[in-house]
Every structure is written in C-alpha cells, then in structure tokens.
Coordinates of C-alpha atoms and ligand atoms in Angstrom, one line a residue:
M1 CA 18.6 3.2 49.6
N2 CA 20.5 3.3 52.9
H3 CA 19.7 -0.3 53.7
A4 CA 20.4 -1.4 50.1
P5 CA 17.1 -3.1 49.1
K6 CA 17.6 -6.3 47.1
H7 CA 17.0 -6.0 43.4
P8 CA 15.7 -8.7 41.2
A9 CA 18.4 -10.7 39.3
G10 CA 16.7 -9.5 36.0
L11 CA 18.0 -6.0 36.7
W12 CA 21.6 -7.3 36.3
V13 CA 20.8 -9.0 33.0
L14 CA 19.3 -5.7 31.7
F15 CA 22.3 -3.9 33.2
G16 CA 24.7 -6.2 31.3
T17 CA 22.8 -6.1 28.0
E18 CA 22.6 -2.3 28.1
M19 CA 26.2 -2.0 29.1
W20 CA 27.4 -3.9 26.0
E21 CA 25.0 -2.0 23.8
R22 CA 26.2 1.4 25.1
F23 CA 29.8 0.2 24.6
N24 CA 28.9 -0.3 20.9
F25 CA 27.0 3.0 20.6
Y26 CA 29.3 5.4 22.4
G27 CA 32.5 3.6 21.1
M28 CA 31.3 4.1 17.6
R29 CA 30.2 7.7 18.4
A30 CA 33.7 8.5 19.6
I31 CA 35.4 7.8 16.3
L32 CA 32.6 8.4 13.8
T33 CA 33.2 12.0 13.0
L34 CA 37.0 11.6 12.8
F35 CA 36.5 8.7 10.5
M36 CA 34.2 10.8 8.2
V37 CA 36.7 13.7 8.1
N38 CA 40.0 11.7 7.8
S39 CA 39.0 8.6 5.8
L40 CA 36.0 9.7 3.9
V41 CA 37.4 13.2 3.3
M42 CA 34.4 15.1 4.5
K43 CA 34.5 18.7 5.9
E44 CA 34.1 18.9 9.7
E45 CA 31.0 21.0 9.1
E46 CA 29.4 18.3 7.1
A47 CA 30.5 15.6 9.5
S48 CA 28.9 17.5 12.4
L49 CA 25.6 17.9 10.5
I50 CA 25.5 14.1 9.7
Y51 CA 26.4 13.3 13.3
G52 CA 23.6 15.5 14.6
G53 CA 21.1 14.0 12.1
F54 CA 22.2 10.5 12.9
L55 CA 21.9 10.9 16.7
G56 CA 18.6 12.7 16.3
L57 CA 17.2 9.9 14.2
C58 CA 18.4 7.4 16.8
Y59 CA 16.2 9.1 19.3
L60 CA 13.2 9.5 16.9
T61 CA 12.9 5.8 16.1
P62 CA 12.3 4.7 19.8
M63 CA 8.8 6.0 19.3
L64 CA 8.4 3.4 16.5
G65 CA 10.2 0.7 18.4
G66 CA 8.0 1.3 21.5
F67 CA 4.9 1.3 19.4
I68 CA 5.8 -2.0 17.6
A69 CA 6.7 -3.6 20.9
D70 CA 3.5 -2.6 22.6
R71 CA 1.3 -3.7 19.8
F72 CA 3.0 -6.6 18.0
L73 CA 6.4 -8.0 19.0
G74 CA 6.9 -7.4 22.7
N75 CA 9.9 -6.0 24.4
R76 CA 12.1 -9.1 24.3
N77 CA 11.8 -9.7 20.6
C78 CA 12.4 -6.0 19.9
I79 CA 15.6 -6.0 22.0
L80 CA 16.9 -9.0 20.1
L81 CA 16.0 -7.5 16.8
G82 CA 17.5 -4.1 17.7
G83 CA 20.7 -5.7 19.0
T84 CA 21.2 -7.8 15.9
M85 CA 20.6 -4.8 13.7
M86 CA 23.1 -2.6 15.5
A87 CA 25.8 -5.4 15.3
V88 CA 25.2 -5.6 11.6
G89 CA 25.4 -1.9 11.2
Q90 CA 28.7 -1.7 13.0
M91 CA 30.0 -4.5 10.8
L92 CA 29.0 -2.4 7.7
L93 CA 31.0 0.5 9.1
F94 CA 33.9 -1.9 9.5
F95 CA 33.5 -2.7 5.8
S96 CA 33.2 0.9 4.9
A97 CA 36.4 1.7 6.9
S98 CA 38.1 -1.2 5.1
V99 CA 37.4 -0.2 1.5
F100 CA 37.5 3.6 1.5
S101 CA 41.0 3.9 0.1
T102 CA 40.2 1.8 -3.0
N103 CA 36.6 2.7 -3.5
L104 CA 35.5 5.9 -1.8
P105 CA 31.9 6.0 -3.3
L106 CA 31.3 2.5 -2.0
A107 CA 32.7 3.3 1.4
K108 CA 30.3 6.3 1.6
Q109 CA 27.3 4.2 0.6
L110 CA 28.2 1.6 3.1
M111 CA 28.4 4.3 5.8
W112 CA 24.9 5.6 4.9
V113 CA 23.4 2.1 5.0
A114 CA 25.2 1.3 8.2
L115 CA 23.9 4.5 9.9
G116 CA 20.4 3.7 8.7
V117 CA 20.5 0.2 10.1
I118 CA 21.9 1.4 13.5
I119 CA 19.2 4.1 13.7
F120 CA 16.4 1.5 13.4
G121 CA 18.3 -1.0 15.6
N122 CA 18.6 1.6 18.3
G123 CA 14.9 2.5 17.9
F124 CA 14.0 -1.1 18.6
F125 CA 16.4 -1.5 21.5
K126 CA 16.5 1.6 23.6
P127 CA 12.9 2.2 24.7
N128 CA 12.3 -1.5 25.3
I129 CA 15.2 -2.1 27.5
S130 CA 14.4 1.0 29.6
S131 CA 10.7 0.1 30.0
M132 CA 11.6 -3.4 31.0
V133 CA 13.5 -2.0 34.0
G134 CA 10.2 -0.5 35.2
S135 CA 8.3 -3.7 34.5
L136 CA 10.6 -5.8 36.8
Y137 CA 9.1 -4.1 39.8
P138 CA 5.5 -5.0 40.9
K139 CA 3.3 -2.0 41.9
Q140 CA 4.1 -2.3 45.6
E141 CA 7.8 -2.1 44.9
K142 CA 7.8 1.0 42.7
S143 CA 9.7 2.9 45.4
K144 CA 12.8 1.0 44.4
L145 CA 12.6 2.4 40.9
D146 CA 14.8 5.5 41.5
T147 CA 17.6 3.3 42.7
A148 CA 17.0 0.8 40.0
F149 CA 17.3 3.5 37.4
T150 CA 20.4 4.8 39.1
I151 CA 22.0 1.3 38.8
F152 CA 20.9 1.1 35.2
Y153 CA 22.3 4.5 34.4
M154 CA 25.6 3.3 35.8
G155 CA 25.4 0.3 33.5
I156 CA 24.9 2.8 30.6
N157 CA 27.9 4.7 31.5
I158 CA 30.2 1.8 32.4
G159 CA 29.5 0.7 28.8
A160 CA 30.1 4.2 27.5
F161 CA 33.4 4.3 29.3
L162 CA 34.5 0.9 28.0
G163 CA 33.5 1.8 24.4
Q164 CA 35.2 5.2 24.6
F165 CA 38.3 3.5 25.8
F166 CA 38.6 0.5 23.5
C167 CA 37.3 2.0 20.2
P168 CA 39.7 5.0 20.3
I169 CA 42.6 2.8 21.4
L170 CA 42.0 0.5 18.4
G171 CA 40.6 3.0 15.9
D172 CA 42.0 6.5 16.6
V173 CA 45.7 5.7 16.1
K174 CA 48.5 8.1 15.5
V175 CA 52.0 7.0 14.6
D176 CA 54.7 9.6 15.2
G177 CA 52.0 12.2 15.3
V178 CA 50.5 11.2 11.9
R179 CA 47.0 9.6 11.9
D180 CA 46.7 6.1 10.7
I181 CA 43.5 6.5 8.6
F182 CA 43.2 2.7 8.1
A183 CA 42.8 2.0 11.8
F184 CA 39.2 3.2 12.3
K185 CA 37.9 -0.2 11.1
W186 CA 39.2 -1.9 14.2
G187 CA 37.2 0.4 16.4
F188 CA 34.0 -0.4 14.5
L189 CA 34.7 -4.1 14.7
A190 CA 35.1 -3.9 18.4
A191 CA 31.8 -2.1 18.6
S192 CA 30.1 -4.8 16.6
I193 CA 31.6 -7.5 18.8
A194 CA 30.4 -5.7 21.9
M195 CA 26.8 -5.6 20.5
I196 CA 27.0 -9.3 19.7
I197 CA 28.0 -10.1 23.3
G198 CA 25.2 -7.9 24.6
T199 CA 22.6 -9.6 22.4
L200 CA 23.9 -13.1 23.4
V201 CA 23.8 -12.1 27.1
F202 CA 20.2 -11.2 26.8
L203 CA 19.3 -14.2 24.6
V204 CA 20.8 -16.7 27.0
L205 CA 19.8 -15.2 30.4
K206 CA 16.4 -13.7 29.7
N207 CA 14.2 -16.8 30.3
K208 CA 15.8 -17.6 33.6
Y209 CA 16.1 -14.1 35.1
V210 CA 14.0 -11.5 33.4
V211 CA 10.8 -12.7 35.0
T212 CA 8.2 -11.5 37.6
P213 CA 8.6 -12.6 41.2
D214 CA 6.3 -15.5 40.4
G215 CA 8.4 -16.6 37.5
S216 CA 6.4 -15.5 34.4
P217 CA 8.3 -13.9 31.6
I218 CA 8.4 -10.1 31.4
G219 CA 8.2 -8.3 28.0
G220 CA 6.7 -11.2 26.1
L221 CA 4.2 -10.9 23.2
P222 CA 1.6 -8.2 23.9
S223 CA -1.2 -10.6 23.0
K224 CA -0.3 -12.5 26.2
N225 CA -0.7 -9.4 28.5
L226 CA -3.1 -10.0 31.3
A227 CA -5.9 -7.6 32.2
S228 CA -4.7 -7.9 35.8
D229 CA -1.6 -6.0 34.8
Y230 CA -3.8 -2.8 34.8
E231 CA -5.7 -1.0 37.4
E232 CA -9.4 -1.5 37.5
G233 CA -11.3 0.6 35.0
E234 CA -8.1 1.8 33.4
A235 CA -8.0 2.0 29.6
Q236 CA -5.3 -0.4 28.5
K237 CA -4.2 1.6 25.5
A238 CA -4.5 5.0 23.9
E239 CA -7.1 5.0 21.1
F240 CA -7.1 8.1 18.8
S241 CA -10.1 9.0 16.7
L242 CA -9.7 8.9 12.9
K243 CA -10.3 12.7 12.8
S244 CA -7.5 13.5 15.1
L245 CA -5.2 11.1 13.3
I246 CA -6.0 12.8 9.9
L247 CA -5.5 16.2 11.5
S248 CA -2.1 15.1 12.8
V249 CA -1.0 14.0 9.4
V250 CA -2.0 17.3 7.9
A251 CA -0.2 19.2 10.8
F252 CA 2.9 17.1 10.4
I253 CA 3.1 17.9 6.7
G254 CA 2.6 21.6 7.3
L255 CA 5.2 21.7 10.1
F256 CA 7.6 19.7 8.1
F257 CA 7.6 22.2 5.3
M258 CA 7.6 25.2 7.6
F259 CA 10.8 23.9 9.3
R260 CA 12.2 23.0 5.9
Y261 CA 11.7 26.6 4.8
F262 CA 13.4 28.1 7.9
L263 CA 16.3 25.6 7.9
D264 CA 16.9 26.3 4.3
G265 CA 20.2 25.0 3.1
K266 CA 21.8 22.8 0.5
N267 CA 22.4 19.9 2.9
A268 CA 19.8 17.1 3.0
I269 CA 20.3 16.6 6.7
K270 CA 19.2 20.2 7.3
T271 CA 16.3 20.1 4.9
V272 CA 14.9 16.7 5.5
I273 CA 16.1 15.0 8.7
Y274 CA 16.0 18.0 11.0
P275 CA 12.5 19.1 9.9
L276 CA 11.3 15.5 10.2
I277 CA 12.5 15.3 13.9
Y278 CA 11.0 18.7 14.9
A279 CA 7.7 18.1 13.1
S280 CA 7.3 14.6 14.5
G281 CA 7.8 15.9 18.1
I282 CA 5.3 18.7 17.8
T283 CA 2.7 16.5 16.0
L284 CA 2.8 13.7 18.5
A285 CA 2.6 16.1 21.4
G286 CA -0.4 17.8 19.8
L287 CA -2.1 14.4 19.2
I288 CA -1.8 13.4 22.8
I289 CA -2.9 16.7 24.4
S290 CA -6.0 16.9 22.2
D291 CA -7.3 13.6 23.4
K292 CA -10.8 14.1 24.8
S293 CA -10.5 11.6 27.6
L294 CA -7.9 13.6 29.5
T295 CA -9.0 15.2 32.7
K296 CA -7.8 18.8 33.7
V297 CA -5.2 17.4 36.1
E298 CA -3.8 15.0 33.5
R299 CA -3.7 17.7 30.9
D300 CA -1.8 20.1 33.2
R301 CA 0.7 17.4 34.0
I302 CA 1.2 16.5 30.4
L303 CA 1.8 20.2 29.6
V304 CA 4.6 20.2 32.3
I305 CA 6.2 17.3 30.4
Y306 CA 6.1 19.3 27.2
I307 CA 7.5 22.4 28.8
V308 CA 10.3 20.5 30.4
S309 CA 11.0 18.7 27.2
F310 CA 11.3 22.0 25.4
F311 CA 14.0 23.2 27.8
I312 CA 16.1 20.1 27.7
I313 CA 16.5 20.5 24.0
F314 CA 19.1 23.1 24.8
F315 CA 20.8 20.9 27.2
W316 CA 21.4 18.0 24.8
A317 CA 22.3 20.4 22.0
A318 CA 25.2 21.7 24.1
F319 CA 26.0 18.4 25.8
E320 CA 26.3 16.5 22.5
Q321 CA 29.1 18.7 21.2
A322 CA 31.2 15.9 22.8
G323 CA 31.2 13.8 19.7
S324 CA 31.6 16.6 17.2
S325 CA 33.0 20.1 17.9
L326 CA 34.6 19.2 21.2
T327 CA 36.3 16.2 19.6
F328 CA 37.6 18.3 16.7
I329 CA 38.9 20.8 19.3
A330 CA 40.5 18.0 21.2
D331 CA 42.0 16.8 18.0
N332 CA 43.2 20.1 16.6
Q333 CA 43.8 22.6 19.3
T334 CA 44.4 20.7 22.5
D335 CA 47.5 19.6 24.3
R336 CA 46.3 16.1 25.2
N337 CA 49.3 15.2 27.4
F338 CA 47.7 13.2 30.2
F339 CA 50.3 12.2 32.7
G340 CA 52.9 11.9 30.0
W341 CA 50.6 10.0 27.6
D342 CA 49.2 11.6 24.4
M343 CA 45.5 10.7 24.8
P344 CA 43.6 10.0 21.5
A345 CA 41.3 13.0 20.8
S346 CA 38.3 10.8 20.5
M347 CA 38.9 9.4 24.0
V348 CA 38.7 12.7 25.8
Q349 CA 34.9 12.4 26.1
I350 CA 35.4 9.3 28.2
F351 CA 35.5 11.5 31.3
N352 CA 31.8 11.9 31.1
G353 CA 31.2 8.2 31.6
I354 CA 33.8 8.0 34.3
F355 CA 32.3 10.9 36.3
V356 CA 28.8 9.4 36.0
V357 CA 30.0 6.2 37.4
I358 CA 31.7 8.0 40.3
L359 CA 28.9 10.5 41.0
A360 CA 25.6 8.6 40.3
F361 CA 25.3 7.1 43.8
P362 CA 26.5 10.1 45.7
F363 CA 23.9 12.1 43.8
S364 CA 21.0 9.7 44.6
L365 CA 22.1 9.7 48.2
M366 CA 22.1 13.5 48.2
W367 CA 18.6 13.7 46.8
D368 CA 17.4 11.1 49.4
N369 CA 19.1 13.1 52.1
L370 CA 17.5 16.4 51.0
R371 CA 14.1 14.7 50.6
S372 CA 14.2 13.4 54.2
K373 CA 14.8 17.0 55.3
N374 CA 12.0 18.2 53.0
R375 CA 14.5 20.3 51.1
E376 CA 14.7 18.4 47.8
P377 CA 14.3 20.8 44.9
L378 CA 11.4 20.4 42.5
S379 CA 12.3 18.3 39.4
P380 CA 12.2 21.3 37.0
V381 CA 14.4 23.3 39.4
K382 CA 16.9 20.4 39.3
Q383 CA 16.8 20.6 35.5
A384 CA 17.3 24.4 35.5
I385 CA 20.4 23.6 37.6
G386 CA 21.5 21.1 35.0
L387 CA 21.2 23.8 32.3
A388 CA 23.1 26.3 34.4
M389 CA 25.9 23.8 34.8
I390 CA 26.3 23.4 31.0
A391 CA 26.4 27.2 30.6
L392 CA 29.0 27.4 33.3
S393 CA 31.2 24.7 31.7
Y394 CA 31.3 26.5 28.4
F395 CA 31.8 29.8 30.1
I396 CA 35.0 28.5 31.7
I397 CA 36.2 27.0 28.4
A398 CA 35.3 30.2 26.5
Y399 CA 37.6 32.2 28.7
N400 CA 40.4 29.7 28.3
V401 CA 40.4 29.7 24.5
K402 CA 40.1 33.4 24.4
D403 CA 43.9 34.1 24.3
L404 CA 45.0 31.0 22.4
G405 CA 45.1 32.7 19.1
N406 CA 45.7 30.6 16.1
T407 CA 48.6 28.5 17.4
G408 CA 48.1 28.1 21.1
L409 CA 46.9 24.8 22.6
L410 CA 44.1 24.3 25.2
A411 CA 45.3 22.2 28.2
I412 CA 43.4 18.9 28.4
G413 CA 42.6 19.6 32.1
W414 CA 40.1 22.3 30.9
L415 CA 38.2 19.7 28.9
I416 CA 38.3 17.3 31.8
L417 CA 36.8 20.1 34.0
L418 CA 34.2 20.8 31.3
Y419 CA 33.1 17.1 31.3
F420 CA 33.0 17.1 35.1
I421 CA 30.7 20.1 35.3
Q422 CA 28.6 18.8 32.5
T423 CA 28.2 15.4 34.2
V424 CA 27.0 17.1 37.4
G425 CA 24.5 18.9 35.1
E426 CA 23.5 15.6 33.4
L427 CA 22.8 13.9 36.7
C428 CA 20.6 16.8 37.8
L429 CA 18.7 16.6 34.5
S430 CA 18.7 13.3 32.7
P431 CA 17.7 10.5 35.2
I432 CA 15.4 13.1 36.8
G433 CA 13.7 13.7 33.5
L434 CA 13.1 10.0 32.8
S435 CA 11.5 9.5 36.2
L436 CA 9.5 12.7 36.0
V437 CA 7.9 11.6 32.8
G438 CA 7.0 8.3 34.5
K439 CA 5.4 10.1 37.4
L440 CA 3.4 12.7 35.4
S441 CA 2.1 10.5 32.6
P442 CA -1.3 8.9 32.7
K443 CA -0.5 5.2 32.2
R444 CA -2.3 4.8 28.9
F445 CA -0.1 7.5 27.4
A446 CA 3.1 6.6 29.2
S447 CA 5.0 5.0 26.3
L448 CA 3.9 7.7 23.8
L449 CA 4.9 10.5 26.3
Y450 CA 8.3 8.8 26.6
G451 CA 8.3 9.0 22.8
V452 CA 7.8 12.8 23.0
F453 CA 10.5 13.0 25.7
F454 CA 12.9 11.0 23.5
I455 CA 12.0 13.2 20.5
S456 CA 13.0 16.2 22.5
N457 CA 16.4 14.5 23.0
A458 CA 16.4 14.0 19.2
A459 CA 15.6 17.7 18.6
G460 CA 18.5 18.5 21.0
Y461 CA 20.8 16.3 18.9
A462 CA 19.6 17.9 15.7
L463 CA 20.3 21.3 17.1
S464 CA 23.6 20.0 18.3
G465 CA 24.5 19.2 14.7
T466 CA 23.6 22.7 13.5
L467 CA 25.5 24.3 16.4
G468 CA 28.5 22.0 15.9
S469 CA 28.7 22.9 12.3
I470 CA 29.3 26.6 13.2
L471 CA 32.7 25.7 14.8
P472 CA 35.1 28.3 13.4
A473 CA 38.5 27.3 12.1
T474 CA 40.8 25.8 14.7
G475 CA 44.6 26.2 14.9
D476 CA 45.4 23.3 12.6
K477 CA 43.5 25.1 9.7
F478 CA 45.6 28.3 10.1
Q479 CA 48.8 26.3 10.1
K480 CA 47.7 24.2 7.1
A481 CA 46.8 27.4 5.2
E482 CA 50.1 29.0 6.1
S483 CA 51.9 26.0 4.7
L484 CA 50.0 26.5 1.5
G485 CA 51.1 30.1 1.5
I486 CA 47.6 31.5 2.4
D487 CA 46.9 34.0 5.1
L488 CA 43.7 32.4 6.4
Q489 CA 43.1 35.0 9.1
G490 CA 43.3 37.7 6.5
V491 CA 40.9 35.8 4.2
L492 CA 38.4 35.3 7.1
N493 CA 38.7 39.0 8.1
K494 CA 38.2 39.9 4.4
T495 CA 41.4 42.0 4.5
V496 CA 43.0 39.6 2.0
T497 CA 41.1 38.5 -1.2
P498 CA 42.1 35.0 -2.1
T499 CA 42.7 34.0 -5.7
A500 CA 40.5 31.4 -7.3
E501 CA 43.5 29.0 -7.1
Q502 CA 43.8 29.6 -3.3
I503 CA 40.0 29.1 -2.8
K504 CA 40.4 25.8 -4.6
L505 CA 43.3 24.8 -2.4
L506 CA 41.4 25.6 0.7
E507 CA 38.4 23.6 -0.5
E508 CA 40.7 20.6 -1.2
N509 CA 42.0 20.8 2.3
Q510 CA 38.5 21.0 3.8
I511 CA 39.0 24.6 5.0
S512 CA 36.2 27.2 4.8
A513 CA 37.1 30.6 3.4
T514 CA 34.4 32.3 5.3
N515 CA 33.4 32.4 9.0
P516 CA 30.3 30.4 10.0
V517 CA 27.1 32.3 10.7
F518 CA 24.5 31.5 13.3
A519 CA 21.1 33.3 13.6
G520 CA 22.6 36.2 11.6
F521 CA 25.7 36.5 13.8
E522 CA 29.1 35.8 12.3
I523 CA 31.2 33.5 14.6
H524 CA 34.8 34.8 14.4
N525 CA 36.6 32.6 16.9
L526 CA 36.3 29.8 19.5
F527 CA 35.4 32.3 22.2
E528 CA 32.3 33.4 20.4
F529 CA 31.5 29.8 19.5
F530 CA 31.4 28.7 23.1
M531 CA 29.5 31.8 24.2
V532 CA 26.7 30.7 21.9
F533 CA 26.1 27.7 24.3
V534 CA 26.6 29.9 27.4
V535 CA 23.9 32.3 26.2
L536 CA 21.4 29.6 25.0
C537 CA 21.7 27.3 28.1
G538 CA 22.0 30.2 30.5
M539 CA 18.8 31.8 29.2
A540 CA 17.0 28.5 29.2
S541 CA 18.0 27.9 32.8
L542 CA 16.8 31.3 34.0
V543 CA 13.4 31.0 32.2
L544 CA 12.8 27.5 33.5
L545 CA 13.7 28.6 37.0
A546 CA 11.4 31.6 36.7
I547 CA 8.4 29.5 35.7
S548 CA 9.0 26.7 38.1
P549 CA 6.5 28.0 40.7
R550 CA 3.8 27.9 38.0
L551 CA 4.9 24.4 37.0
K552 CA 4.7 23.2 40.6
K553 CA 1.0 24.1 40.6
M554 CA 0.4 22.3 37.3
M555 CA 2.1 19.2 38.6
H556 CA -0.7 18.8 41.2
G557 CA 1.3 17.2 44.0
V558 CA 3.9 15.4 41.9
R559 CA 7.5 16.6 42.6
Ligands
LIG1 N1 23.7 8.9 28.3 C1 22.4 8.4 28.4 C2 22.1 7.2 27.5 O1 22.9 6.9 26.7 C3 21.3 9.5 28.2 C4 21.2 10.0 26.8 C5 19.9 10.7 26.5 O2 18.9 10.5 27.2 N2 19.9 11.6 25.6 O3 21.1 6.6 27.7

C-alpha cells in the first residue's frame, strides 16, 4: 500500500466498466421515485415500496447470475449480457417517461417491464464483475486484494457520483419552482447511454487486458477451467444431495408463506417480493450449513458470515433511505440552497459518492496503520462501528427536524452531514464485509456464500422499502391540504373529522389521511420517523459489539 504495488491493467478495465454501470444504476435510482410520484402519479408510500422491492430484487438475482456464470456462461458473457439488458431497461424507462402524459397505463406497464429487465441485468452483471477483480490476482498476490477492492470501490462511487450528477441535472428539472414532469426521460436516456459505453469498454478491451499474467483470458467459459486453478484435493464445486435440495424447496415454500402472513398487506410488493427475498436468503443459508462435508472450523466460520449478514440488514435498510424518504424530504422539506444554487432534490444523495471517493484511501491507510501496530479492530467490530455511525447520523437529523413544524425547512447542510457520517459508516462496513466473506468462506462455497451475503443486502433493501413507506406527511402536504381548505394536522390528530369529499380530495393529491404505523407504533412526525432508524441501528450495533468476542473465537484466526 505505502509503496503502491502495481496492479494489472485488467483492473482498470473492470474499474471503467463498473464505473459506467454504476453511473447507469445510481443515476436512475436518483430520479426513479420522483418520476413515479410526479409523472406516474403514485403515492410516495407506494413509490418507496416499489423502490425497496426493486433494489431488493437487484441483489437477489446476483445469486442466479453467479450460478449461471459458474456453470454455463462464464463471467465475461454474463457481464456483456447483463450490461446489454440494463441498457435496454433504461431505454424502456425512457419510453415510459415519454408516453405517460398520453397513455398512463402503457407508461406504467413499460416501467414494470423496464424494472424487471434491469433486475435480471444487474443479477448477471454485479457478481461477475466483482469476482473477476479477485480472479485477476494469482494466489501469491492475494495480499494486493484489499487495495484492489478499494480502487474498485472508488470506481463504483465515481460512477455513482457522475450518475447522480448528470441524471438529476437532465431529469429532475424545475422551472420557476415548478417541476417539469416531462424531463425525467432525459435522465433515463443518459443512464442508458452510460450503460452502453460501459458494455462497449468491456467488449473492446477485455481480450487484451483482462487476462492472467501469462496472457490467458480470465472469466471465460467454465468448461475451459483448468484443474490447476484449484488446490490439490479441493472439491471444485459444491454438490448438494437430492434430499437436501428437496428439503430446501419445502423450507422455502413454508418460509415464503410465513413471511407473507406476517407482512400481510394489500400491496403485491409486500406480499410477494419481500417474502421471496427473505425466504430465499434463509433457505440458501440453511442449504449450505447443512452440507455434510463441512468441518467444525468451516461451519463456525460460515455461521459468522450469517450472523454478520443478519446485522448488516439494518445498515442497508437505513442507508438506502437515500433514494426514497430522504429524497422526498430533500424535495419537500429542505432548503436546498447550496452556495446560491438550488440543488435538485435527487442530487443531494451525491454527497455519499463524493465522500467515498475522498475517504476510501485514507480509510485503507488507516486500517494498514492500525494493523501494523496490532490495533486493527476485528471485522465485526468495524461493522458495529458502521451501524453506530448510521444511528448517529439519524439522531442528529431527528433533532434538527424536531422543531421544524409543518412549514419549516431543513438546511441542506444537515443532509450533507448525514451523508458524511453514513459514508464513514459505509467504509467501516461494506468493503470490510465483502472481504470478510472472501476470507471466511471455504472456496467451494464462496460464490454461494457471496450469494447469501448479497441477499442480506437485498433483505436490507426490502426492509428499507417498508421503513421508507412509513414516512409521515412532510411540510408540502400540510400546505397543499391547507390550500384545499383542509386542516391536515387536525385530521391526523383525529381532532377534525374529514368529510367524504375531503378524503377524496386528499386521496387525489396523494396525501394520506392517517399517520403511518410501524410495529404497532403510530409515527406522528419526522422526529419519530428518524428515531426508528436510531433505535434499530443503535441496538444492532450494541448487540454485535457484545457478541464480537464470541465471533472472534468462531472465526478461528481470521480477522
Ligand atoms: N455502493 C456499493 C455498490 O454499489 C455497495 C452496495 C451494496 O453492497 N449494497 O456496489
């Protein structure tokens, strides 16, 4: 690290490809919910649920993409396929955002198809590009992996930054304070073009640069894998018995219906997609851990992956408010004056990417430094710190929205501070988690365990959708209701009973006449909303910290 080891040229090809892909993904993510609410006239609550379900599925399909690559198509083909699918998906969103004013049902259908295509595209792309980073380094050079992943993580976030800059500039446009609901399409078109560039970069440069030191291609067809790629005596792939596969299917169905029962609701996202994500994660985890070939040490280490995966669900659930509730708050109850410029609401999340780019190297230097002094925290402890950071960030915001009432505006500086603290948390948790899974997994289960890890991200996103949908009314809703002659605060406090006419008016303006409820608690205001995240992440952090000595034993020497 200090003497800057030379990295293979292939890393930069993967860096560039991933950068353009994340441009497409995060750029679209920035404007998606605003598009749904403003152009497709959905309620914020509904948009948040769809958003959570969409992101969740994007992290569920990598299991499939990894599996298909390992068995049939190879990493390279899957990346090309995934990239093409995502470019097509964005183009469909472009069409959706072009036709909504004349044909709303068609626009909605196009949006569903687009999201579906992007979900599978991401599933083919994401796990394969990440695992190719690892494959670039022969066994004796694995020590360079931490830095390689740091560089790669910067590529991710430079892409996120660019996407979150250009897509909002083009798509989230306000003229004299009034939103131009026809502009979103340009943001989606930009995302599509970015993905086309990324796919072309990879297509053109892969044969020359994404190769082993002796020049043979990396990530080709699995049928061309050499036995010499594996350690002697090592099983090359995980084989499950028919009995455990059947048991898994039964368990999956049982779990699916159990979650469906508990997540009871009218919305198909809640009753189908969320149960699908939760049940898949638990089933896959169970399938792996029940494998008879595992030794005691291997089993202990896998259990650590599961425990850590459980805790990071809360992290992503809170972190991913960026694209839903935090964007709505930025849109509706924030003074976005940034050095004299009214920043588009969807762009405020850009500070996450900026801070990752600034902080990634200092962080990896800091860990190196602590390691050399033998004071580097254990990985789960780092992750507990990450969770504590998220809790802290929402605690600060909660206190700042407390006295805003129904008309006050939050200063943008507080959201920037929130993203700063969350980014510090992300850097303690996310790259660390990726490398921890690599270090703890037996090689034959590595891609499946990455699958479990990604599903825990998916579960976090699903939970983020549920939590985002309990966002109570923001200032704009109270003002809108007032202009309709309705005392919304009175209605919500149940001191005023609205007439049927008024309920209809509120409905037409996408305003709920009741406060949201979470786990039996009514959420009355933004303060209580943010405190939900403080409590969830704060508790998760403390419990993880408390059990970390036990986890240390179960890791058997891995840190
Ligand atoms: N921001 C990172 C990425 O896009 C991490 C996301 C995640 O792991 N959930 O890859």
